[in-house]
Coordinates of C-alpha atoms and ligand atoms in Angstrom, one line a residue:
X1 CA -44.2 10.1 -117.2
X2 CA -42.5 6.5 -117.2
X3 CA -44.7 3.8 -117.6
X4 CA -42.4 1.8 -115.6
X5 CA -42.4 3.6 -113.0
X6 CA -46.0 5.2 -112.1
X7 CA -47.6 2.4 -111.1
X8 CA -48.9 4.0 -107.3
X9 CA -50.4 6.7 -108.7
X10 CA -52.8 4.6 -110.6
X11 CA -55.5 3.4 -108.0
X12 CA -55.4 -0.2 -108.5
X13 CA -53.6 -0.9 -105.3
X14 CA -57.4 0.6 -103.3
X15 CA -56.1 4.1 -103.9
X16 CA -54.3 3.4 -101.0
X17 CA -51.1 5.2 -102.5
X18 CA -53.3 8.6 -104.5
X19 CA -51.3 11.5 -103.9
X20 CA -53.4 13.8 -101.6
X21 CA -53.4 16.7 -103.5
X22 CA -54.8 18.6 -100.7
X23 CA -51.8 18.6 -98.4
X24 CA -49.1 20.7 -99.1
X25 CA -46.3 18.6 -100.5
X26 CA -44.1 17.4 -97.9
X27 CA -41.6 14.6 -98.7
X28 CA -39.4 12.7 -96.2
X29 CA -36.3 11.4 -97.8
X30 CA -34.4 8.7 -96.7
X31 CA -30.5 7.8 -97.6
X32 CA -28.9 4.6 -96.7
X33 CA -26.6 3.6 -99.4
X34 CA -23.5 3.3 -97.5
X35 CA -22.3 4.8 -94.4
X36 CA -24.4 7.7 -93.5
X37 CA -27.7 7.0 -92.2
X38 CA -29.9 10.8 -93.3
X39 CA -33.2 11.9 -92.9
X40 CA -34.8 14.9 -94.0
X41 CA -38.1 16.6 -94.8
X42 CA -38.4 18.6 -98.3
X43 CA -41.0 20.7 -99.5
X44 CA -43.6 22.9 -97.6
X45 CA -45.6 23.3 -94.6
X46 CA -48.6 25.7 -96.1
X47 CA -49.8 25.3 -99.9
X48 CA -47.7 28.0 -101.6
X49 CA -44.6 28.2 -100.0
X50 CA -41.7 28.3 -101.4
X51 CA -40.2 24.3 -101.3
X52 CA -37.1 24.5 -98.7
X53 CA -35.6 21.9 -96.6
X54 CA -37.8 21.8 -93.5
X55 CA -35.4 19.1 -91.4
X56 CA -32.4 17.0 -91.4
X57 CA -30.8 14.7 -89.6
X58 CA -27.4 12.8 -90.0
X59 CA -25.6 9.9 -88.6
X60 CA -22.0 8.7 -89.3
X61 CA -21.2 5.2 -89.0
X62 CA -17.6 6.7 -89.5
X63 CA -16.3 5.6 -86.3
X64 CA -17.7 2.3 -86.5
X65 CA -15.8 1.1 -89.7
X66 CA -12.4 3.5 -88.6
X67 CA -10.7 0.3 -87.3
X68 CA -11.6 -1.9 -90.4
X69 CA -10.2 1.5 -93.0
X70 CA -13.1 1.2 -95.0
X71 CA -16.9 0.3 -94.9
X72 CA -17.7 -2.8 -93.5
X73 CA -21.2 -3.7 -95.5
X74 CA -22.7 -6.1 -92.8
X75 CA -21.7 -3.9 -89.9
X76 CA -23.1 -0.6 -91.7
X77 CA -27.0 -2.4 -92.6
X78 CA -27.3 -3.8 -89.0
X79 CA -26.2 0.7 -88.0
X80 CA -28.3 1.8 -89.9
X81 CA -31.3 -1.1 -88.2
X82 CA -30.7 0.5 -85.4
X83 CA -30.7 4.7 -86.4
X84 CA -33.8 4.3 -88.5
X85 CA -36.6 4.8 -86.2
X86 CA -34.8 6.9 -83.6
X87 CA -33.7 9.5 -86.5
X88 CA -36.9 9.5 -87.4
X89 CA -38.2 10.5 -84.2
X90 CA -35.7 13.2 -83.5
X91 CA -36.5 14.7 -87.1
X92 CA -40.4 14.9 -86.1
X93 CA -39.3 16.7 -83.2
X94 CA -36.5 18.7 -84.3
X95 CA -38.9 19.9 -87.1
X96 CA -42.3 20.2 -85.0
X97 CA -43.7 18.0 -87.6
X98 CA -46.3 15.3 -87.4
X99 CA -46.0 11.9 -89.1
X100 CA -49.3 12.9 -90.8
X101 CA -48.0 15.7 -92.5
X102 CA -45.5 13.9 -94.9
X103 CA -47.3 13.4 -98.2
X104 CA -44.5 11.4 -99.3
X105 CA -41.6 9.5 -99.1
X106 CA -38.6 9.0 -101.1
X107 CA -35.4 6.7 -100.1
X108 CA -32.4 5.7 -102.2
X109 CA -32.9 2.6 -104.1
X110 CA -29.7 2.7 -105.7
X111 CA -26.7 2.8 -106.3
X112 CA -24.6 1.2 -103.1
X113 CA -24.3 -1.4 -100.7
X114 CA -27.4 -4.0 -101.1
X115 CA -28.2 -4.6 -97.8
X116 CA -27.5 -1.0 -96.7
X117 CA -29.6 -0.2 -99.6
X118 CA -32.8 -2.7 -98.1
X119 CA -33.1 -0.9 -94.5
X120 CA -33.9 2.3 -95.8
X121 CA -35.5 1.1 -98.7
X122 CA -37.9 -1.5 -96.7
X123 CA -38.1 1.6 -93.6
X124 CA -39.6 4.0 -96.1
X125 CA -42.0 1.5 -97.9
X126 CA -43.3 0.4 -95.3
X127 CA -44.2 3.6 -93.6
X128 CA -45.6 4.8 -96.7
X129 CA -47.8 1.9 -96.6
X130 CA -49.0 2.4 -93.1
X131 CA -49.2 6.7 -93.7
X132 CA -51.1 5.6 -97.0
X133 CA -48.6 7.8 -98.8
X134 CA -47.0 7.5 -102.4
X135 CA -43.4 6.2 -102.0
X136 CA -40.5 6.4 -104.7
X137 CA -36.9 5.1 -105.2
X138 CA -34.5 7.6 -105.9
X139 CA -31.2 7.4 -107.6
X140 CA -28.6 8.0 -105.1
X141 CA -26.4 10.2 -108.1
X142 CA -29.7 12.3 -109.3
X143 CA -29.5 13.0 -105.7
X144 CA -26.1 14.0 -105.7
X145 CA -26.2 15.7 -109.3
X146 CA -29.7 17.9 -107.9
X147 CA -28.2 18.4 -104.4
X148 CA -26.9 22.3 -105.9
X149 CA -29.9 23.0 -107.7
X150 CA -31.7 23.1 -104.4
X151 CA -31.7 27.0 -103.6
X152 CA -32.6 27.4 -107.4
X153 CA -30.7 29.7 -109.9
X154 CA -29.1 27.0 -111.9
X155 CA -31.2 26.5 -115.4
X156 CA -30.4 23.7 -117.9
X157 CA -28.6 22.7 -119.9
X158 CA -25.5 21.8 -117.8
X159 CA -22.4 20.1 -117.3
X160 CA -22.2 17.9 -114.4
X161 CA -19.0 16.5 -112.6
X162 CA -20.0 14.1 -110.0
X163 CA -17.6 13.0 -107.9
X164 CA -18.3 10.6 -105.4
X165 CA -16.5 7.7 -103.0
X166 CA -18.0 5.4 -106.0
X167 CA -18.5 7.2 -109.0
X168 CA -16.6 10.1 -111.1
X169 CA -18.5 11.2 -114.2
X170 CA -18.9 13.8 -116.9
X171 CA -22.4 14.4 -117.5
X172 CA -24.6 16.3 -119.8
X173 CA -27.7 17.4 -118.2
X174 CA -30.0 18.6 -120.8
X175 CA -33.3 18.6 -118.4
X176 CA -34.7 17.2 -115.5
X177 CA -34.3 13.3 -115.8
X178 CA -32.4 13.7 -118.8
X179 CA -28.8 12.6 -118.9
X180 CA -26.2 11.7 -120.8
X181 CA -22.8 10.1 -119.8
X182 CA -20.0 12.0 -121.5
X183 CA -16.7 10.2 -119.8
X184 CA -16.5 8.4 -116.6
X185 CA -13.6 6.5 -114.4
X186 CA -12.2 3.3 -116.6
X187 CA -11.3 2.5 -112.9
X188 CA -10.9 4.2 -109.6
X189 CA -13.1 7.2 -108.7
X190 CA -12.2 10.0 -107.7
X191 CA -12.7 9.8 -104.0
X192 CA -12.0 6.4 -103.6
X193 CA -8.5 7.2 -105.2
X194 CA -8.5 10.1 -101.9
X195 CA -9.4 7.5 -99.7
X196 CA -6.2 5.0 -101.0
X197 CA -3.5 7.8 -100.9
X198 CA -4.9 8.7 -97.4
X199 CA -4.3 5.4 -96.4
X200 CA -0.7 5.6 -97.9
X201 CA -0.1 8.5 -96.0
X202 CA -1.3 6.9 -92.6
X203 CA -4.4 9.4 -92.8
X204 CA -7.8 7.4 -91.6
X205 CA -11.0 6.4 -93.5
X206 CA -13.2 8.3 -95.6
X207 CA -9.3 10.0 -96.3
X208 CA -10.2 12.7 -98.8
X209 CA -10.8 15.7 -96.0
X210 CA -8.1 14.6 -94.4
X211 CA -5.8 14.7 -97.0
X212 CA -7.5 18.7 -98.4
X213 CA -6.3 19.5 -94.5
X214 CA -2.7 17.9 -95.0
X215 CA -2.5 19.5 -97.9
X216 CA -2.9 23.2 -96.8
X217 CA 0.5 22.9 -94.7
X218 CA 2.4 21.3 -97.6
X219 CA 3.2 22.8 -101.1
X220 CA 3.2 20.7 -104.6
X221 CA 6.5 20.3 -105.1
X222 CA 6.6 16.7 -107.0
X223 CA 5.7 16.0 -110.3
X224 CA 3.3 13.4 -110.3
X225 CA 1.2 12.1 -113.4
X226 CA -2.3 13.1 -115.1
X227 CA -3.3 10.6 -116.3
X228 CA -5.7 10.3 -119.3
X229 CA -5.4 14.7 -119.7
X230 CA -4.4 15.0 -123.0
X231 CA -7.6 13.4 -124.7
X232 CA -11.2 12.8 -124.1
X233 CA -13.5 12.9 -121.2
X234 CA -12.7 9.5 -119.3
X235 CA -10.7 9.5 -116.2
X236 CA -7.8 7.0 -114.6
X237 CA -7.0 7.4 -110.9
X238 CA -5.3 3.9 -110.1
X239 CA -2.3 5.2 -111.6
X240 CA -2.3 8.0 -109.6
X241 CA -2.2 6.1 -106.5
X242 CA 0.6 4.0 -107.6
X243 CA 2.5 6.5 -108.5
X244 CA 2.2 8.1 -104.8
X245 CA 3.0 4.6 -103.3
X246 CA 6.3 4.7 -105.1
X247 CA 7.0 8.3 -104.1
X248 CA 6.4 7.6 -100.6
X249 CA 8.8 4.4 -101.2
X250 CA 11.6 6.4 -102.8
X251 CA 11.4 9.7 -100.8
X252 CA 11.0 7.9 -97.2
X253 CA 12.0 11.7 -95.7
X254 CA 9.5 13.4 -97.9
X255 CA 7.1 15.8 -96.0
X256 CA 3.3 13.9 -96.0
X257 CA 1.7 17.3 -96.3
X258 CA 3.9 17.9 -99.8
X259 CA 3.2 14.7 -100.8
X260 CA -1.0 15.3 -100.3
X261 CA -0.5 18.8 -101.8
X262 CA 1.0 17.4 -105.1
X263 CA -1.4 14.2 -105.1
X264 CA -4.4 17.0 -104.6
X265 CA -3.2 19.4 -107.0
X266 CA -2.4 16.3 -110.0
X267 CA -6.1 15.5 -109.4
X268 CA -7.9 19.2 -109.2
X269 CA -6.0 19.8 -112.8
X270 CA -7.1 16.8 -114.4
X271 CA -10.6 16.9 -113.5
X272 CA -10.3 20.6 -114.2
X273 CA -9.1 19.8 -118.0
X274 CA -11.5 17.6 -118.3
X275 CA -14.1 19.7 -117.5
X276 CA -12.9 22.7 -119.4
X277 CA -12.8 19.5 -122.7
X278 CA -16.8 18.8 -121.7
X279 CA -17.8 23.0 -121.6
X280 CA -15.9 23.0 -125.4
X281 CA -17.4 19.9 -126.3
X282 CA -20.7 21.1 -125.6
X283 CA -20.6 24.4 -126.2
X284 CA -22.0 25.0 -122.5
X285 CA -20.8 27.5 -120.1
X286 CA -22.6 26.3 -116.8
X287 CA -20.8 23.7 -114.5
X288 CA -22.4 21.9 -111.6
X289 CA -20.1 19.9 -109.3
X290 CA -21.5 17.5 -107.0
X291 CA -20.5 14.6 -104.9
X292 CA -18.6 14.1 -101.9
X293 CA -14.7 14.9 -103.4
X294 CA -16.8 18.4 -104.5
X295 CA -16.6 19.6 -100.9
X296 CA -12.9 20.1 -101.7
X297 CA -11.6 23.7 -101.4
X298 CA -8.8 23.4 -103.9
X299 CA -11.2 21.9 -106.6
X300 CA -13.3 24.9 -105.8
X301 CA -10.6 26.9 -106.1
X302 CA -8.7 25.7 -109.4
X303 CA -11.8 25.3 -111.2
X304 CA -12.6 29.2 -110.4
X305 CA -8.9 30.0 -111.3
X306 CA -9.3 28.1 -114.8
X307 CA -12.7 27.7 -116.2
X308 CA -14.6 30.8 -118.0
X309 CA -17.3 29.2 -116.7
X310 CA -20.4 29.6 -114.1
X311 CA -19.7 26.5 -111.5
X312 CA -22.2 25.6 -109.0
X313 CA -21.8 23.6 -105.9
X314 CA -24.2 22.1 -102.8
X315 CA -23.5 24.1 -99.6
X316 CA -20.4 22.3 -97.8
X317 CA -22.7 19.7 -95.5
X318 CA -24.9 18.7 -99.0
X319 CA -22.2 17.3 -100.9
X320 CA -21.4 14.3 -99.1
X321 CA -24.3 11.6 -98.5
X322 CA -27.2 13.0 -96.8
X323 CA -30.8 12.7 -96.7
X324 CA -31.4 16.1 -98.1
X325 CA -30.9 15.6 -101.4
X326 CA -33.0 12.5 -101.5
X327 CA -35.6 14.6 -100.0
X328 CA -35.1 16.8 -102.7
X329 CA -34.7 14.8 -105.8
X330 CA -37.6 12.6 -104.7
X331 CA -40.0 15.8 -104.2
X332 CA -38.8 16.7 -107.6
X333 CA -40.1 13.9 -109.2
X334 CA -43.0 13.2 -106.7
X335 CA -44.7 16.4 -107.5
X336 CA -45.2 15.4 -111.1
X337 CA -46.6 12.2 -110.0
X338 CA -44.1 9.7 -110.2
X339 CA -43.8 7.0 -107.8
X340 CA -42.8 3.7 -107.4
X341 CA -44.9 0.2 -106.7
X342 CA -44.8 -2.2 -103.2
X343 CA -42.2 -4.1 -104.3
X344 CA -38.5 -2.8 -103.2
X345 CA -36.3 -3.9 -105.5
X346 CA -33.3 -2.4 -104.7
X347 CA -30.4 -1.7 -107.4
X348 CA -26.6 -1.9 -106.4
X349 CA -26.1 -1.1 -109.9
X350 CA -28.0 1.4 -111.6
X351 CA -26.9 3.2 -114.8
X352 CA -27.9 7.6 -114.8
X353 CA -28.7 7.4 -118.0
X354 CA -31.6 4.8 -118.0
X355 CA -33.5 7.3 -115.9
X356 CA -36.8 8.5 -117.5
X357 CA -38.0 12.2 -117.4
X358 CA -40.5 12.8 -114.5
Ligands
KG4_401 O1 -20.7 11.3 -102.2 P1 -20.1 10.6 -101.0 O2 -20.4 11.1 -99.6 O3 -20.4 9.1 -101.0 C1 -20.5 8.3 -102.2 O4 -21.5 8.4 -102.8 O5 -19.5 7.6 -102.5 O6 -18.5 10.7 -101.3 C2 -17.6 10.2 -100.3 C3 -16.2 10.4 -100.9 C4 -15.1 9.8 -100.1 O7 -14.3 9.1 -100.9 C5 -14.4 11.0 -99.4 O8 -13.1 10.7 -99.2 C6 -14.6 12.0 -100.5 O9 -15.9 11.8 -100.9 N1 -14.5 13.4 -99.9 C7 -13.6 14.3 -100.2 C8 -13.7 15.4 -99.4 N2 -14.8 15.2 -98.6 C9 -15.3 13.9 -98.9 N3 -12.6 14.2 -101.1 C10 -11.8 15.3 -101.3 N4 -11.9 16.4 -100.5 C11 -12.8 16.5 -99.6 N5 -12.9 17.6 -98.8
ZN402 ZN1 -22.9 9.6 -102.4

């Protein structure tokens, strides 16, 4: 276990925070990183079960930041204020639970937006404190990265491609807890390189469904770069982008729906190369894709079409932020006692790879 991070289970806080081994394991996650406000219960109702979700709950500040055509932080902390409580509520019901039934709680303490980060963060610890249950801070990419492994049937080793509105990364999972960073984004990610050609094409924020839609009435008919593909595991989108701004400049009569199908398709084959490069590398043949840009049909589809390899996703509504997989990856790590102290420190910053083994 990490020392660091195991303080609640020792009972020098009045045993106020001793995992009650006698309830079934029940954990309530909590995400507020960015823009989604999710809720959701993990784990079991009767000693024995198998651990499933037993709730969720969702809320999209998506219309509120539309006119701004991104996230506005202020505006989504002082949402998600607001959702908290009455989330919670409608998850109790929805799920004929009772507060008293959680054993724990888990919320995102990282990475994201720090005062987005603080509601959920300060929402869960204190109702830990006041249920006298364990609390722990989850890393909003574990999340992500566990989000596929929730039905079971994926075993480690793995390869990872997580690929978010912040983040796109190669990752060797060789257990629980235990990663290793194998190439990442030297700038944009992935879906934030979506979300600026959206806005190119006039599409509206979070852009990258809106482009896979735009895209299934056009066909890839311009050449655009891939950049980065012929070496190595790291990844360069802001090129990408450029080059579609100065396509859309020169070809003023060009169809918007070609123009997302090519953009689409430049980005589907690199991360497809690269992710072919990672299963050589390692010598692995398992592939987990998670993250919001893996809810993307044509990346499903391209990575079937050119990887010998077993891919695994999240079901549709689990790759995008949610309070599922915190749920999840907190119960993962909860059940083998981890937990984290009073203090919420939250971390808009927070490397994978410093994680510690449950
Ligand atoms: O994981 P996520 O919900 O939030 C972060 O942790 O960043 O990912 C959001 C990103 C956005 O950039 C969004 O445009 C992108 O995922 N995204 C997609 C699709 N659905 C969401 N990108 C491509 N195709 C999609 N279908
Ligand atoms: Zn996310």
């Amino acid at each position: 276990m990490c020392p660091q991070r195991s303080l609640c289970y020792n009972d020098n806080f009045e045993g106020f925070m001793v995992a009650d081994t006698a309830r079934p394991p029940l954990v309530l996650g909590v995400e507020t990183s960015c823009d989604e406000t999710g809720l959701a219960l993990f784990g079991m109702r009767e000693h024995g079960e198998v651990p499933r979700i037993i709730g969720e709950v969702l809320h999209s500040q998506i219309a509120l930041h539309a006119r701004y055509g991104g996230v506005v932080p202020e505006l989504a902390s002082r949402d998600h204020v607001r959702r908290l409580v009455p989330l919670f509520d409608t998850l109790l019901t929805n799920a004929q639970v009772q507060k008293h039934d959680i054993s724990a709680i888990a919320y995102t303490e990282g990475p994201g937006l720090i005062g987005a980060l603080m509601t959920g963060a300060l929402f869960a610890r204190a109702l830990a404190y006041g249920l006298g249950v364990p609390a722990l801070g989850v890393h909003h990419m574990e999340g992500h990265l566990l989000a596929p492994l929730i039905d079971g049937g994926v075993d480690y080793p793995f390869v990872c491609l997580l690929v978010s509105g912040g983040h796109s990364q190669i990752v060797l999972c060789e257990g629980h807890g235990c990663y290793r960073l194998l190439g990442q984004s030297i700038d944009d990610a992935v879906g934030e390189c979506f979300d600026k050609t959206a806005k190119l094409l006039g599409l509206p924020y979070p852009g990258g469904a809106h482009i896979e839609a735009l895209a299934k009435n056009g066909a890839p008919i311009y050449d655009l770069p891939r950049p980065m593909a012929h070496k190595g595991l790291d990844f360069s989108f802001s090129g990408l982008k450029t080059a579609v701004h100065n396509l859309i400049k020169d070809n003023p009569n060009a169809h918007k729906a070609d123009i997302a199908a090519s953009f689409q398709m430049a980005v589907v084959d690199v991360l497809a190369i690269k992710c072919k490069r990672a299963l050589a590398q390692t010598g692995l043949s398992t592939l987990v894709v998670a993250g919001g840009v893996s809810a993307n049909q044509a990346l499903r589809a391209h990575l079937q079409k050119t990887l010998q390899a077993c891919v695994h996703y999240a079901p549709i509504p689990l790759c995008t932020d949610n309070g599922t997989m915190i749920a999840h990856a907190g119960y993962l790590r909860l059940i083998k006692g981890q937990s984290s102290d009073l203090a919420v420190a939250c971390r808009p910053r927070w490397d994978l790879q410093s994680l510690c083994l449950p």
